[in-house]
Amino acid sequence: MFENAFVLFVPSVVKLKGKEEAMTILKDRKILLGVTGGIAAYKALELTRLLALAEARVRVIMTQSAMEFVQPLSFQVLSGQPVCTHLFDLEAESRIGHIQVATDAEVAVIAPATANIIGKLAHGIADDYLTTALLVCTAPKIICPAMNVNMYESQVVQENLARLRGWGFHQVGPEAGDLACGVRGLGRLAPVDDILECIQQALTPQSLQGKRVLVTAGPTKESLDPVRHLTNPSSGKMGYALARAAKWRGAEVTLVSGPCSLAPPHRVSLIRVTSAQEMYEAVVDQFAQTDAVVMAAAVSDYRPKKKAPEKIKKIKVSESLQLEKTEDILLRLGELKQRQILVGFAAETENLLENAKVKLRQKNLDFIVANDLTAANTGFESDTNEVTIVWPGDEVENLSQKSKEAIAMEIWDRVERLWQKQKHVDS
Ligand code: CTP
């Protein structure tokens, strides 16, 4: 049923918001996309396009009212697969197509989901292709409501959604904003990126479920005066990739982020900080409730002794530039450590392994990820990375150049192995 009915043009190098790992997870995965009749139905076209770009196998089911808003042909062209619309289609149903579409799916997404489909699903009504297929489908289901704010906030819709969530449906959105009906409020379809993120999570084995992890990311900024600060070019990409990967694997994730412009991963609890001191306080405060910490942040080692209240005049710069050390967060965590797994990064321009080994020991880490800042396509602002993992006992592992998301997945693989070892020792 998910066989390609059309030859679909897929560019050989697909860029899905720079997330190559996303592409790997979605590639060849069978996704059932239910589109119901709301103005946001046109946004499901973009979702279909991105899923197809990532080489997912998307089967779209449209309700009759969805077809009043968007033509099935548009979904058919974008997905490269026939669109299911009529339960009693003589040809498609000669092999009981709706059962097969539903049982083949690895995840089902309803976007947009109207109050009507939410009501029907919450009460077991199966009177068209989509409702029938969803009753058959046992895969994880993601519901993305989009409707008028009063409708969304009505008791009946809220109760129906609570019922669906109670049965294991994941809900994404809606978000607040201008609605098609001319009012402002909760009711806009969640951003397509958020829906994609939830799909990827649903398709990832939940191997970190029950674990609480904390990741730090980005640079810190240490103020010198109201208009100047000490900082570094860290983009935060490695730390955000680590937080996203842990979330996809089912962990409860806290991301302590220095100033950067990246959108935080969906459903991660984000603590924004500016200075090394703020990062220190946020991380130490969370540490006791955390099972693993990965410090990917590029924390400033020094800060100005005093922040000048006014802009420092050039004539006075030399006497004003006195620095003092910041707290070494990871060193402190190494002292506080009980059963937590502690992972550090070593950002180096020389003597990579020697320096990494010293930091591993000094900070009492379980392993350290050594990053050669002089290599091409690695480090601070790059989308890719190439690292060496150094273990106590000086064993080293090279992870060849790949996306930061792929490196993040490999780092969590190793953290998971350490937990398995801990469990083995305990039993
Ligand atoms: N780190 C930290 N607190 C600091 C400085 C660094 O927690 N004040 C963490 C980083 O997040 C990283 C690890 O320690 O995980 C190593 O950071 P790095 O900058 O490579 O080394 P430093 O320990 O700062 O030593 P140096 O600057 O001399 O290389």
PDB file of C-alpha atoms and ligand atoms in Angstrom, residues 216 276 279-280 294-302 326-333 343-348 355 359 362-363 365 368-369, ligand 1:
ATOM      1  CA  THR A 216      24.156  23.174  28.317  1.00  0.00           C
ATOM      2  CA  ALA A 276      28.791  31.953  33.349  1.00  0.00           C
ATOM      3  CA  MET A 279      24.711  29.120  34.007  1.00  0.00           C
ATOM      4  CA  TYR A 280      26.519  27.837  37.107  1.00  0.00           C
ATOM      5  CA  VAL A 294      26.313  16.990  29.023  1.00  0.00           C
ATOM      6  CA  MET A 295      28.158  20.311  29.119  1.00  0.00           C
ATOM      7  CA  ALA A 296      28.366  21.429  25.498  1.00  0.00           C
ATOM      8  CA  ALA A 297      28.381  25.140  26.387  1.00  0.00           C
ATOM      9  CA  ALA A 298      31.462  27.234  25.692  1.00  0.00           C
ATOM     10  CA  VAL A 299      31.618  28.822  29.123  1.00  0.00           C
ATOM     11  CA  SER A 300      33.723  31.927  29.536  1.00  0.00           C
ATOM     12  CA  ASP A 301      36.678  31.234  31.853  1.00  0.00           C
ATOM     13  CA  TYR A 302      37.053  34.888  32.818  1.00  0.00           C
ATOM     14  CA  THR A 326      34.426  32.341  36.577  1.00  0.00           C
ATOM     15  CA  GLU A 327      33.329  29.186  38.383  1.00  0.00           C
ATOM     16  CA  ASP A 328      34.246  26.007  36.546  1.00  0.00           C
ATOM     17  CA  ILE A 329      30.758  24.458  36.396  1.00  0.00           C
ATOM     18  CA  LEU A 330      31.841  20.994  35.343  1.00  0.00           C
ATOM     19  CA  LEU A 331      34.594  20.864  37.959  1.00  0.00           C
ATOM     20  CA  ARG A 332      31.967  21.612  40.620  1.00  0.00           C
ATOM     21  CA  LEU A 333      29.602  18.957  39.219  1.00  0.00           C
ATOM     22  CA  VAL A 343      30.066  14.368  29.981  1.00  0.00           C
ATOM     23  CA  GLY A 344      32.255  17.311  29.006  1.00  0.00           C
ATOM     24  CA  PHE A 345      33.530  18.778  25.769  1.00  0.00           C
ATOM     25  CA  ALA A 346      37.152  19.773  25.271  1.00  0.00           C
ATOM     26  CA  ALA A 347      37.506  22.537  22.710  1.00  0.00           C
ATOM     27  CA  GLU A 348      41.149  22.659  21.663  1.00  0.00           C
ATOM     28  CA  ASN A 355      44.376  18.372  27.022  1.00  0.00           C
ATOM     29  CA  LYS A 359      40.121  17.729  31.747  1.00  0.00           C
ATOM     30  CA  GLN A 362      40.363  16.919  36.719  1.00  0.00           C
ATOM     31  CA  LYS A 363      36.590  17.240  36.308  1.00  0.00           C
ATOM     32  CA  LEU A 365      33.941  12.908  33.996  1.00  0.00           C
ATOM     33  CA  ILE A 368      34.901  13.705  27.286  1.00  0.00           C
ATOM     34  CA  VAL A 369      34.208  14.719  23.706  1.00  0.00           C
TER      35      VAL A 369
HETATM   36  N1  CTP B   1      33.397  24.346  31.470  1.00  0.00           N
HETATM   37  C1  CTP B   1      32.643  24.639  32.590  1.00  0.00           C
HETATM   38  N2  CTP B   1      32.850  25.806  33.251  1.00  0.00           N
HETATM   39  C2  CTP B   1      33.792  26.673  32.857  1.00  0.00           C
HETATM   40  C3  CTP B   1      34.586  26.371  31.712  1.00  0.00           C
HETATM   41  C4  CTP B   1      34.347  25.190  31.053  1.00  0.00           C
HETATM   42  O1  CTP B   1      31.790  23.849  32.960  1.00  0.00           O
HETATM   43  N3  CTP B   1      33.964  27.802  33.518  1.00  0.00           N
HETATM   44  C5  CTP B   1      33.146  23.069  30.797  1.00  0.00           C
HETATM   45  C6  CTP B   1      32.802  23.201  29.319  1.00  0.00           C
HETATM   46  O2  CTP B   1      31.404  23.300  29.124  1.00  0.00           O
HETATM   47  C7  CTP B   1      33.367  21.925  28.725  1.00  0.00           C
HETATM   48  C8  CTP B   1      34.544  21.588  29.626  1.00  0.00           C
HETATM   49  O3  CTP B   1      34.337  22.316  30.833  1.00  0.00           O
HETATM   50  O4  CTP B   1      32.442  20.862  28.800  1.00  0.00           O
HETATM   51  C9  CTP B   1      35.873  21.974  29.050  1.00  0.00           C
HETATM   52  O5  CTP B   1      35.832  23.314  28.619  1.00  0.00           O
HETATM   53  P1  CTP B   1      37.035  23.977  27.822  1.00  0.00           P
HETATM   54  O6  CTP B   1      36.678  25.373  27.512  1.00  0.00           O
HETATM   55  O7  CTP B   1      37.456  23.071  26.715  1.00  0.00           O
HETATM   56  O8  CTP B   1      38.206  23.898  28.875  1.00  0.00           O
HETATM   57  P2  CTP B   1      38.518  24.676  30.202  1.00  0.00           P
HETATM   58  O9  CTP B   1      38.242  23.742  31.338  1.00  0.00           O
HETATM   59  O10 CTP B   1      37.789  25.976  30.219  1.00  0.00           O
HETATM   60  O11 CTP B   1      40.081  24.869  30.085  1.00  0.00           O
HETATM   61  P3  CTP B   1      40.916  25.722  28.998  1.00  0.00           P
HETATM   62  O12 CTP B   1      40.095  26.926  28.695  1.00  0.00           O
HETATM   63  O13 CTP B   1      42.164  26.032  29.734  1.00  0.00           O
HETATM   64  O14 CTP B   1      41.144  24.826  27.822  1.00  0.00           O
END
